[in-house]
Short mmCIF file of N, CA and C in Angstrom, two decimals:
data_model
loop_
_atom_site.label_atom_id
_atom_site.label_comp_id
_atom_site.label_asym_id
_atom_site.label_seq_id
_atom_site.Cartn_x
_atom_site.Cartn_y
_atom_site.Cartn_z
N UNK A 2 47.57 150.66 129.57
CA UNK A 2 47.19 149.68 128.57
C UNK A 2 46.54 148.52 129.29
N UNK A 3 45.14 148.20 128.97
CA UNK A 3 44.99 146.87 129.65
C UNK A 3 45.51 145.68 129.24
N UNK A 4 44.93 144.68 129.92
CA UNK A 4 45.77 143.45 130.35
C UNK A 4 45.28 142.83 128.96
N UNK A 5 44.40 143.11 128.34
CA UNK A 5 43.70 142.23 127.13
C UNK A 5 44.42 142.86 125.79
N UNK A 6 44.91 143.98 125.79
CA UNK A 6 45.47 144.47 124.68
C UNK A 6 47.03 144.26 124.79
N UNK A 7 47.62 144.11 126.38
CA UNK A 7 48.98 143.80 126.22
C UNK A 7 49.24 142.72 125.86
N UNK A 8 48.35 141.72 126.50
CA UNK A 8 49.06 140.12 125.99
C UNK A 8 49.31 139.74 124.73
N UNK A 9 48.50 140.45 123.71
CA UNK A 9 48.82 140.31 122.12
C UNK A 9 49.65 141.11 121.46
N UNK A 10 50.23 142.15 121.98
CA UNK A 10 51.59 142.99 122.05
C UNK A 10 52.52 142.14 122.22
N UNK A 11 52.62 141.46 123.87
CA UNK A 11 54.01 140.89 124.07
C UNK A 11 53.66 139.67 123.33
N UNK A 12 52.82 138.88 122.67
CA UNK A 12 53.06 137.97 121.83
C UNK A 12 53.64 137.97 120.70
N UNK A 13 53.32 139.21 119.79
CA UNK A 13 53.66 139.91 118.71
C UNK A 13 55.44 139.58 119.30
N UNK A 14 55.30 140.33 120.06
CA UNK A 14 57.12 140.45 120.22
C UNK A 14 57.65 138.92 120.49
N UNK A 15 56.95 138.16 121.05
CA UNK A 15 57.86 136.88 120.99
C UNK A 15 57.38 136.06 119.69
N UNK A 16 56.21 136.03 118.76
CA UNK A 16 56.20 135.41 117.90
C UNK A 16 56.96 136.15 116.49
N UNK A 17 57.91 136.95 117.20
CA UNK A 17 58.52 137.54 116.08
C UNK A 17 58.33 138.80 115.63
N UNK A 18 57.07 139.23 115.58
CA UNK A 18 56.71 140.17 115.02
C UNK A 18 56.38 141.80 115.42
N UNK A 19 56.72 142.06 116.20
CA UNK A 19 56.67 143.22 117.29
C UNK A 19 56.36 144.62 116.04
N UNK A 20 57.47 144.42 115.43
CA UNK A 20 58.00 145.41 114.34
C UNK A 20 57.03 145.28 113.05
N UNK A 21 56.12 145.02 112.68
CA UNK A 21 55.17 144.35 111.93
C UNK A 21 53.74 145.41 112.38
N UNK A 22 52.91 145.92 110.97
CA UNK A 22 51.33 145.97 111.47
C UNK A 22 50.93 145.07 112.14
N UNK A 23 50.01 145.28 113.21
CA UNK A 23 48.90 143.97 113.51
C UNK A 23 47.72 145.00 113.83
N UNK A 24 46.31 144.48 114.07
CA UNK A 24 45.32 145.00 114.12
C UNK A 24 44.31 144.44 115.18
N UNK A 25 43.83 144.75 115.65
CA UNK A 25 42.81 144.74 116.79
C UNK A 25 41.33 145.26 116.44
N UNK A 26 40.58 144.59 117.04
CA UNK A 26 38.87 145.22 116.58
C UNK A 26 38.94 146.42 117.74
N UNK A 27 38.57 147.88 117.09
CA UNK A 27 38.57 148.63 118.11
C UNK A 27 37.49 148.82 118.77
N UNK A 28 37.59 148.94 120.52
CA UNK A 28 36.43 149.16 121.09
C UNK A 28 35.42 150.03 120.74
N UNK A 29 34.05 149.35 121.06
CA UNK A 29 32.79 150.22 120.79
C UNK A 29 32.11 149.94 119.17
N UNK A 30 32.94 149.22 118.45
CA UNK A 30 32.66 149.09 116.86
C UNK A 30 32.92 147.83 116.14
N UNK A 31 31.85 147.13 115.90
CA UNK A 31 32.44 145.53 115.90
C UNK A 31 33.13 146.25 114.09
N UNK A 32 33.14 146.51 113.29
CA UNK A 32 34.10 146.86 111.72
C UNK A 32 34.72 147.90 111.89
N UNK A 33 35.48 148.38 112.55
CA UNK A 33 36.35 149.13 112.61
C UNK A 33 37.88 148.59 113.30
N UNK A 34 38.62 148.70 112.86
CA UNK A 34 40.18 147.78 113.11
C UNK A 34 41.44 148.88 113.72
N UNK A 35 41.87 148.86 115.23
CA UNK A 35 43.36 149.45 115.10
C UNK A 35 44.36 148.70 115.07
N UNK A 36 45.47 149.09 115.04
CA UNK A 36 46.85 148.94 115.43
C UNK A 36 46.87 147.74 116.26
N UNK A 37 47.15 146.46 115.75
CA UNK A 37 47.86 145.75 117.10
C UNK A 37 47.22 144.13 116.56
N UNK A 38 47.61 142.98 117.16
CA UNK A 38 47.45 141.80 117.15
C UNK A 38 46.12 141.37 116.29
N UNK A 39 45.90 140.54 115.16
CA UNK A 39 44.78 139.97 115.51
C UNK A 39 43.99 139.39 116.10
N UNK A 40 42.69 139.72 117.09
CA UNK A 40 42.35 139.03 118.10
C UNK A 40 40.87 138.13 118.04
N UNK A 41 41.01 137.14 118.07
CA UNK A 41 39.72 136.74 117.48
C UNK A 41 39.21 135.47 119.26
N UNK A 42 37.82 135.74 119.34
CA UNK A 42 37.25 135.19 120.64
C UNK A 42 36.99 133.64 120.32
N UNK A 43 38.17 132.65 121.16
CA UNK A 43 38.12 131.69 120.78
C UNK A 43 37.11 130.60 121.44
N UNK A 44 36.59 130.84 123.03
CA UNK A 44 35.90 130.12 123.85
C UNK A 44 35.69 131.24 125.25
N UNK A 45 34.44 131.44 125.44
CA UNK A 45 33.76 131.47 126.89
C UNK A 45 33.29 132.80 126.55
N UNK A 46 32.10 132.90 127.92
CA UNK A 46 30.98 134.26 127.44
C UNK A 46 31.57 134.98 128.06
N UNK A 47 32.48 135.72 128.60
CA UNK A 47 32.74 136.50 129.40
C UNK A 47 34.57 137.05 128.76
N UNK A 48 34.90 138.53 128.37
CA UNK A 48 36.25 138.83 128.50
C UNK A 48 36.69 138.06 129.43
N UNK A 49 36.82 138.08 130.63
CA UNK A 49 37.80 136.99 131.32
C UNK A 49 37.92 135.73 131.36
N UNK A 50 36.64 134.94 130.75
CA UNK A 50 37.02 133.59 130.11
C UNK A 50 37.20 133.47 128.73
N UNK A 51 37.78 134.35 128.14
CA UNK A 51 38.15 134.06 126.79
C UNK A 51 39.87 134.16 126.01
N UNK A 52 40.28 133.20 125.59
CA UNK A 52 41.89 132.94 125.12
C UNK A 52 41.48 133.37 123.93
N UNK A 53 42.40 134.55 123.93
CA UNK A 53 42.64 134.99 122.52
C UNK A 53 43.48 133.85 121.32
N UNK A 54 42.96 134.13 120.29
CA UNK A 54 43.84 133.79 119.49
C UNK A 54 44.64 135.12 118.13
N UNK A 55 45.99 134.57 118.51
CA UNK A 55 46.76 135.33 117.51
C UNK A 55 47.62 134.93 116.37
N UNK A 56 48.05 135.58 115.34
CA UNK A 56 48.86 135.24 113.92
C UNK A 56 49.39 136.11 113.60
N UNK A 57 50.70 136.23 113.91
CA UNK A 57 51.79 137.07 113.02
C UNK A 57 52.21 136.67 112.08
N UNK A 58 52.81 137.67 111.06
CA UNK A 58 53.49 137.18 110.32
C UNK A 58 55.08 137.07 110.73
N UNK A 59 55.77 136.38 109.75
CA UNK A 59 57.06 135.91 110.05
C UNK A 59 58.09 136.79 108.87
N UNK A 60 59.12 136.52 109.39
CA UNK A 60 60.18 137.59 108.40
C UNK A 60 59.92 137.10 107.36
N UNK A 61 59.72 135.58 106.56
CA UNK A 61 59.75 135.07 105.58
C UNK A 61 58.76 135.00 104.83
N UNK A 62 58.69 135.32 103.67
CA UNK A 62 57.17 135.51 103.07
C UNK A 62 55.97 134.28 102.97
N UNK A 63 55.11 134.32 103.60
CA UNK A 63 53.93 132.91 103.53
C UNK A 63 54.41 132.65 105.13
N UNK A 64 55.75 133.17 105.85
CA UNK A 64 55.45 132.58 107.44
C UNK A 64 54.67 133.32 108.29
N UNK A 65 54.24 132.52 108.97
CA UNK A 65 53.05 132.96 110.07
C UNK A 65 52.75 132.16 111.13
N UNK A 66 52.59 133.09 112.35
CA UNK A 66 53.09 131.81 113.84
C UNK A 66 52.15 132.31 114.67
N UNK A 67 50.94 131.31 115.68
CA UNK A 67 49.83 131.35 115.84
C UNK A 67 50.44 130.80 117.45
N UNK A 68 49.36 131.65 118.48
CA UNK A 68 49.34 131.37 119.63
C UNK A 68 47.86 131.71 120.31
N UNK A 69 48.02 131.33 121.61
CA UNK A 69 46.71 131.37 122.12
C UNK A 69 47.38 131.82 123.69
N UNK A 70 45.85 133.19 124.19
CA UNK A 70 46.99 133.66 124.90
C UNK A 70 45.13 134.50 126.07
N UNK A 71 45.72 133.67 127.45
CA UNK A 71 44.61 134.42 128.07
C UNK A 71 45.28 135.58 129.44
N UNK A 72 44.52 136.22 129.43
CA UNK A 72 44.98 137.52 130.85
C UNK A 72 44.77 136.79 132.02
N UNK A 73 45.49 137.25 132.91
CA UNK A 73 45.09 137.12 134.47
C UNK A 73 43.51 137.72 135.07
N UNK A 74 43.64 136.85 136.29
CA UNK A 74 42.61 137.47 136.70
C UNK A 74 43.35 138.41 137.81
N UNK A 75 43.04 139.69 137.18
CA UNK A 75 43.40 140.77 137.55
C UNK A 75 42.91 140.74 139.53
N UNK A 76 42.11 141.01 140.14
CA UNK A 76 41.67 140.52 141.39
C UNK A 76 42.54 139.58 142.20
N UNK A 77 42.93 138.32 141.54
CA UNK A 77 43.91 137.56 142.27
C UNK A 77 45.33 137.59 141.89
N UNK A 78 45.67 138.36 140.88
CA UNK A 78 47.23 138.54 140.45
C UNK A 78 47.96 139.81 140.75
N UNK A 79 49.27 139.96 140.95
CA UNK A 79 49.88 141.46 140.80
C UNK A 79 49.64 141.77 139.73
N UNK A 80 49.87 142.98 140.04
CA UNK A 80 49.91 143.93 138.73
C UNK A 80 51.18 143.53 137.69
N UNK A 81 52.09 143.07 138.11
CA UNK A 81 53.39 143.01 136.94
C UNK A 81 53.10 141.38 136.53
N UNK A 82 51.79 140.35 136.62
CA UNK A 82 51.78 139.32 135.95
C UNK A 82 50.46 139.54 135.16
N UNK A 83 50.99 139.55 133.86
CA UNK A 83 49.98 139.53 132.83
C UNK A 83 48.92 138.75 132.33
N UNK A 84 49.36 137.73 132.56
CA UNK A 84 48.98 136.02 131.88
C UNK A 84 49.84 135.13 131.28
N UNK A 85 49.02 133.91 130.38
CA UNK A 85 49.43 132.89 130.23
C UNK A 85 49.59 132.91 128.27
N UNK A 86 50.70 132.26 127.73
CA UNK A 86 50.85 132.51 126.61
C UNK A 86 51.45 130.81 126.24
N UNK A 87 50.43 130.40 125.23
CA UNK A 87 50.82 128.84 124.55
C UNK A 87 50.66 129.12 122.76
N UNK A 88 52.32 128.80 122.25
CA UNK A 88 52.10 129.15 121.21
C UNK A 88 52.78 128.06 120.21
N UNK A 89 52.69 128.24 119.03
CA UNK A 89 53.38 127.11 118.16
C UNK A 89 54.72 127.78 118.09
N UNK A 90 55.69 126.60 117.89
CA UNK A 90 56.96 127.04 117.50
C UNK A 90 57.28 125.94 116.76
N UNK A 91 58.76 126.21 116.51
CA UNK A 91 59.37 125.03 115.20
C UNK A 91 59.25 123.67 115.56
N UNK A 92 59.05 123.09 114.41
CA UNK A 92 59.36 121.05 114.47
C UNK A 92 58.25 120.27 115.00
N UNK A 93 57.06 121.42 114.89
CA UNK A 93 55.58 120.50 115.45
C UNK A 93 55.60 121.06 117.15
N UNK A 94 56.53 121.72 117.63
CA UNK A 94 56.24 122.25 119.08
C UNK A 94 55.19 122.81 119.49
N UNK A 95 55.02 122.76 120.89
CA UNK A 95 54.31 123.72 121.21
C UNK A 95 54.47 123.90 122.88
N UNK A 96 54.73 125.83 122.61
CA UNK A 96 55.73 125.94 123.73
C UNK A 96 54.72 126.70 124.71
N UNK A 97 54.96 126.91 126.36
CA UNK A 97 53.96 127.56 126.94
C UNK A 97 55.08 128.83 127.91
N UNK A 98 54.53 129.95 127.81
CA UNK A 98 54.82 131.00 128.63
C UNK A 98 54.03 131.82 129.47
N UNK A 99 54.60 132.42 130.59
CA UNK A 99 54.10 133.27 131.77
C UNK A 99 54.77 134.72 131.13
N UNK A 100 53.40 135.81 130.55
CA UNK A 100 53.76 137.08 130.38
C UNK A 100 53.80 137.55 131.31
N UNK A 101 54.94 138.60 131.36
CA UNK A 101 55.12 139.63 132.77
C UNK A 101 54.50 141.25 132.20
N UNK A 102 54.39 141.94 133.05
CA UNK A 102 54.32 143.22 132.72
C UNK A 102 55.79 143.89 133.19
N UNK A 103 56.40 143.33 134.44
CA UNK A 103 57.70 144.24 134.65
C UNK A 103 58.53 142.87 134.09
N UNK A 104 59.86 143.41 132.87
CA UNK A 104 60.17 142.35 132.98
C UNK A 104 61.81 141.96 134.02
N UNK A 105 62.46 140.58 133.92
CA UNK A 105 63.37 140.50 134.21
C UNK A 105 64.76 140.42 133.44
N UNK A 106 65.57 140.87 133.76
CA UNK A 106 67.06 140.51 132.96
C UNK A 106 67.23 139.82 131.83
N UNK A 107 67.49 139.46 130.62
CA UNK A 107 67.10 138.58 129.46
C UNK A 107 67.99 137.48 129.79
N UNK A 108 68.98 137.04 130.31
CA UNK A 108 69.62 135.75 131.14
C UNK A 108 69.10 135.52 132.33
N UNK A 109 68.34 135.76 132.94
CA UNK A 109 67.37 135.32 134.05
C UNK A 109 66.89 133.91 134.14
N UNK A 110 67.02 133.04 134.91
CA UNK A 110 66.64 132.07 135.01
C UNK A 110 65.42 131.88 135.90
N UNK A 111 64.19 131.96 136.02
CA UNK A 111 63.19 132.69 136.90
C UNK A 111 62.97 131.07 137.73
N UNK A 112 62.67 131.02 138.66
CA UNK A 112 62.43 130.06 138.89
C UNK A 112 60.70 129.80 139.03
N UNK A 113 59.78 129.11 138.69
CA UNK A 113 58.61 129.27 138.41
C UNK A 113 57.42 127.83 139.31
N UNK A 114 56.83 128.61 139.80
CA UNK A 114 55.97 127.15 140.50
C UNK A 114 55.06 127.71 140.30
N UNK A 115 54.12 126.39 139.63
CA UNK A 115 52.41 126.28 139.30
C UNK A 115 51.67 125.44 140.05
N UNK A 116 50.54 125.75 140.56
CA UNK A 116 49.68 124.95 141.16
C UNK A 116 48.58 125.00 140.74
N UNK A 117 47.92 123.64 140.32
CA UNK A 117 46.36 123.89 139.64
C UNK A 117 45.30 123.69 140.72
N UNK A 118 44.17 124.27 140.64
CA UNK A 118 43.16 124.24 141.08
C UNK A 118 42.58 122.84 141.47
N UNK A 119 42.96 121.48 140.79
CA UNK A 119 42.45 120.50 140.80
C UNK A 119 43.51 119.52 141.58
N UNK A 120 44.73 120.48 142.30
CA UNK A 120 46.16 119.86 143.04
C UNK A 120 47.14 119.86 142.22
N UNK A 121 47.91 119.30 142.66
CA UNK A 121 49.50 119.37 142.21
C UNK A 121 49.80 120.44 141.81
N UNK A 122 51.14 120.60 142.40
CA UNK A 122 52.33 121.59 142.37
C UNK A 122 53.36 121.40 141.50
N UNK A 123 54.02 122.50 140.47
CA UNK A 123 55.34 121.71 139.81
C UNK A 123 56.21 122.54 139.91
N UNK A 124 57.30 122.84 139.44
CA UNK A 124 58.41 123.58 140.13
C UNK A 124 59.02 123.11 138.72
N UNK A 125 59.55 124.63 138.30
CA UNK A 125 60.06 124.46 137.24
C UNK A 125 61.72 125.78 136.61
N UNK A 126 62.36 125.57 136.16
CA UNK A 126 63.23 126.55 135.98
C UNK A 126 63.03 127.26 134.62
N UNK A 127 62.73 128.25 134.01
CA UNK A 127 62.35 129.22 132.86
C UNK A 127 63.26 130.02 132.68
N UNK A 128 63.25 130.24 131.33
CA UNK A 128 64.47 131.24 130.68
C UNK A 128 63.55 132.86 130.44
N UNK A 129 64.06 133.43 129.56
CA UNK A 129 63.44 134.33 129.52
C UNK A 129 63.17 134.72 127.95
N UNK A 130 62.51 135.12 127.72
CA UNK A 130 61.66 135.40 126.32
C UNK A 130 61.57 136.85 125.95
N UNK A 131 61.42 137.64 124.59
CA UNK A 131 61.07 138.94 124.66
C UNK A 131 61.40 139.89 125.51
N UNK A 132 62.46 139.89 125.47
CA UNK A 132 63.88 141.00 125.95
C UNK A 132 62.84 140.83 127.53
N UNK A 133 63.11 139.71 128.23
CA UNK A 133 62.87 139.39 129.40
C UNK A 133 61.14 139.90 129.85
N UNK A 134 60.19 140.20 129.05
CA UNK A 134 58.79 140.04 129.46
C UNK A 134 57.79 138.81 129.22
N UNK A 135 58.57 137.80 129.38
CA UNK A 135 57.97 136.32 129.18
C UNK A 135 59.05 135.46 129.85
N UNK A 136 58.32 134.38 130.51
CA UNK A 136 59.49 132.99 131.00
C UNK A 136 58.83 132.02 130.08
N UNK A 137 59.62 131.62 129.28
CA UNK A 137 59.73 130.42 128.65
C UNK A 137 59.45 129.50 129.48
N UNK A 138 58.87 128.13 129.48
CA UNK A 138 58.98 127.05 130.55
C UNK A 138 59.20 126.19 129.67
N UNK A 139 59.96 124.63 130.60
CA UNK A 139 60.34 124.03 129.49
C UNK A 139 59.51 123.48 128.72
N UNK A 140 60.27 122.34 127.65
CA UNK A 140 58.79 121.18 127.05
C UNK A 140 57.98 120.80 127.60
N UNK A 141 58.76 119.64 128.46
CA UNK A 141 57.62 119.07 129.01
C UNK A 141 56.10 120.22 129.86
N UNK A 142 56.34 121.15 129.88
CA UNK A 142 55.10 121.91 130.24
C UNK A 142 53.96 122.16 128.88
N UNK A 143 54.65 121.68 127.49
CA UNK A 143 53.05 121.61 126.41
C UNK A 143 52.53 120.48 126.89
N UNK A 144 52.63 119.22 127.61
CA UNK A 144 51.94 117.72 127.84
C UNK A 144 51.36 118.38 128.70
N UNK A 145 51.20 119.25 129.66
CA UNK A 145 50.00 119.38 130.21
C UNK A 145 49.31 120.52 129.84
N UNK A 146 49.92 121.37 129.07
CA UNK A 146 48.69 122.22 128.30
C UNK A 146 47.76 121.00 127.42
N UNK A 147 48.50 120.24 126.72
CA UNK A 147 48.20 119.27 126.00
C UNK A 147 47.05 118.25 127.15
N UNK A 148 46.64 117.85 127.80
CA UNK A 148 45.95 117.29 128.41
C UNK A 148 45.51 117.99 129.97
N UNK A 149 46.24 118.29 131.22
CA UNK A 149 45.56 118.10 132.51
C UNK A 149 45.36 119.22 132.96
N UNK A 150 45.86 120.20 132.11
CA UNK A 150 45.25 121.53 132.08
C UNK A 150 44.22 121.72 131.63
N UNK A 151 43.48 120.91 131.24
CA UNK A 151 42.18 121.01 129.77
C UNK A 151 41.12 120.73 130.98
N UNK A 152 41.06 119.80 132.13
CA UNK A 152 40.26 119.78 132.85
C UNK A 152 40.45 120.79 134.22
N UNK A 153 41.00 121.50 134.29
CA UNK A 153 41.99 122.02 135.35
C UNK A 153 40.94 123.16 135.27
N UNK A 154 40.52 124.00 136.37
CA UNK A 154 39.72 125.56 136.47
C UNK A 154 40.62 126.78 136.30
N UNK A 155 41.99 126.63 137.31
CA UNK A 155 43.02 127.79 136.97
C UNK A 155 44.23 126.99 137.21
N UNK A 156 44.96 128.21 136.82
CA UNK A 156 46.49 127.95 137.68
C UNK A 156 46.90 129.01 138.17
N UNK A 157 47.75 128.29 139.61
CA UNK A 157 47.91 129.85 140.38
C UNK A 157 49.49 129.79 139.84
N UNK A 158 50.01 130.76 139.30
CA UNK A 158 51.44 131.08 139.38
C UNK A 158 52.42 131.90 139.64
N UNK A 159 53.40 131.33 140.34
CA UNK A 159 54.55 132.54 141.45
C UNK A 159 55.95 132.10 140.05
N UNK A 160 56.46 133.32 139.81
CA UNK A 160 57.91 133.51 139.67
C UNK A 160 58.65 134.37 140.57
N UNK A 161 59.74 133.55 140.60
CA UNK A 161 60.45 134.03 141.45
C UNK A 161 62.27 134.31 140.61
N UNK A 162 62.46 135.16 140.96
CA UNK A 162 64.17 135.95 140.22
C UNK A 162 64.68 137.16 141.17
N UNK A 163 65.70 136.39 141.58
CA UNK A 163 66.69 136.72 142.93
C UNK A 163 65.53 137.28 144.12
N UNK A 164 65.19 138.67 144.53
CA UNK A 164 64.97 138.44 145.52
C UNK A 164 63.20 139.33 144.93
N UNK A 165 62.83 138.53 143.78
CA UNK A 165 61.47 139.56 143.23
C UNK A 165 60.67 138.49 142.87
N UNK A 166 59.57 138.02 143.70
CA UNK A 166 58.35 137.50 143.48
C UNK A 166 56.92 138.14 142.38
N UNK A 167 56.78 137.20 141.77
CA UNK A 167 55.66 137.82 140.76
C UNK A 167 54.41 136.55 141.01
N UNK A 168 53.46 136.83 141.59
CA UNK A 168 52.25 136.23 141.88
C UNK A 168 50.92 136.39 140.45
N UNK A 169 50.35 135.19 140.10
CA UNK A 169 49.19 135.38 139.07
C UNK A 169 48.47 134.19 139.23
N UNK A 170 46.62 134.64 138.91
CA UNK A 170 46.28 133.29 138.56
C UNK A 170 45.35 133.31 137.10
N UNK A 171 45.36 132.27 136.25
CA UNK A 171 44.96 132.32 135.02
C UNK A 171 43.62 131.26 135.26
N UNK A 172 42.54 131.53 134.95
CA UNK A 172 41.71 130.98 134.69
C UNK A 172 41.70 130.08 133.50
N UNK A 173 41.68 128.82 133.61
CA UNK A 173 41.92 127.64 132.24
C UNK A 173 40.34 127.72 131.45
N UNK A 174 39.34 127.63 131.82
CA UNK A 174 38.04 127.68 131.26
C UNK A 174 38.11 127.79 129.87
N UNK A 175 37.85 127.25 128.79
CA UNK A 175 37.86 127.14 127.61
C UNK A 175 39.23 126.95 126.63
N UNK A 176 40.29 126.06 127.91
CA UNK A 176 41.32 125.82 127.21
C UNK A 176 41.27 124.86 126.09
N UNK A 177 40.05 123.73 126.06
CA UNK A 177 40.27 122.71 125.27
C UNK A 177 39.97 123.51 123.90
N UNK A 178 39.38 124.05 123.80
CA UNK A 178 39.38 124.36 122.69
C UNK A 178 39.70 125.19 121.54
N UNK A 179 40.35 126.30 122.47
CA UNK A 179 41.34 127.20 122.29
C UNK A 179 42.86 126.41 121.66
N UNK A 180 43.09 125.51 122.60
CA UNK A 180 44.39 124.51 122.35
C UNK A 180 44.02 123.72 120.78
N UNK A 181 43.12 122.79 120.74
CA UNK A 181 42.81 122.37 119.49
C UNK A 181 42.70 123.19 118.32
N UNK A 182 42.06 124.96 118.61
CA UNK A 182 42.02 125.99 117.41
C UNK A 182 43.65 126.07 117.10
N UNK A 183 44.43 125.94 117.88
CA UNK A 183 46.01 126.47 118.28
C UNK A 183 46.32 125.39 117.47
N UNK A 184 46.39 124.23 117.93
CA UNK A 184 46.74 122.89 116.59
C UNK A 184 46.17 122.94 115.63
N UNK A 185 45.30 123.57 114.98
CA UNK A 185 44.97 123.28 113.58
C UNK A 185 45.39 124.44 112.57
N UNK A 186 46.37 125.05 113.95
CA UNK A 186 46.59 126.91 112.48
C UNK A 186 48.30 126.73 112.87
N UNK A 187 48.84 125.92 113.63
CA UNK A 187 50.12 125.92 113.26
C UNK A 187 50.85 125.16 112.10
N UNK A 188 51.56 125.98 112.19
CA UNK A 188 52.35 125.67 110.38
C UNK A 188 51.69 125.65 109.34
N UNK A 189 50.62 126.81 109.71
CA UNK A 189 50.04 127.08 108.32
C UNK A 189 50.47 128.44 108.01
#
């Protein structure tokens, strides 16, 4: 499965909806639709500069929960780090996660360090998400999706859980506006 069709899978599963139709434009046919996430091209000319955007529905009828979600660059990441996942959640949030492809333990506390392209390092402790194929990071990590990520080129990111390193880097390129599409469809 590639890296562009999983990330809206494991979103599905953390925005709830795993168990749910979703649909995908299938390759080779811009009107023809399969199985899987809605994926719509939110910013940049290139598959690898482009953050998907997605919308599940929610158990409750009229709910529906919207994220924005880009792949690794495959070349500079392992194979078991997928990408980067920023999505709405309850009370006006907005939460940011590191998809895995292998995951870890669902009580895992991963320990997680980011470094952007433009400096600084942060060091952070993450829970685990979607029967352990996502680290949650905390709040304070939407204030810089929310701003210094927006000028930022990538981020390189290592998790680390007991003695298993997971290396990735995400290209930011068309986050600003991906993030602003992301604020104007939550809690709708």
């Amino acid at each position: 499965m590639s890296g562009l069709l999983l990330i809206p899978l494991l979103a599905g599963s953390l925005l709830g909806a795993a168990d749910r139709a979703w649909t995908i434009p299938c390759p080779g046919s811009a009107r023809a639709w399969c199985r899987g996430a809605a994926v719509v091209e939110v910013a940049g000319p290139a598959s690898t500069s482009v953050w998907k955007f997605t919308r599940t529905q929610g158990a409750k009828d009229g709910e529906s929960f919207a994220a924005i979600m880009k792949t690794a660059d495959t070349t500079q990441s392992d194979p078991d780090f997928a990408g980067l996942i920023v999505r709405c959640a309850p009370k006006g949030k907005v939460d940011v996660l590191v998809a895995l492809i292998r995951p870890f333990p669902p009580r895992s506390r991963p320990k997680v360090t980011i470094a952007a392209s433009a400096g600084g390092t942060l060091n952070f402790e993450g829970s685990m998400a979607a029967a352990g194929a996502a680290v949650l990071l905390p709040d304070e990590v939407s204030a810089f999706a929310a701003g210094k990520w927006q000028t930022t080129a990538s981020l390189s990111v290592v998790v680390r859980e007991g003695g298993s390193e997971i290396k990735g880097l995400v290209a930011l390129n068309g986050l600003r506006e991906a993030y602003n599409s992301l604020l104007a469809n939550c809690g709708q």
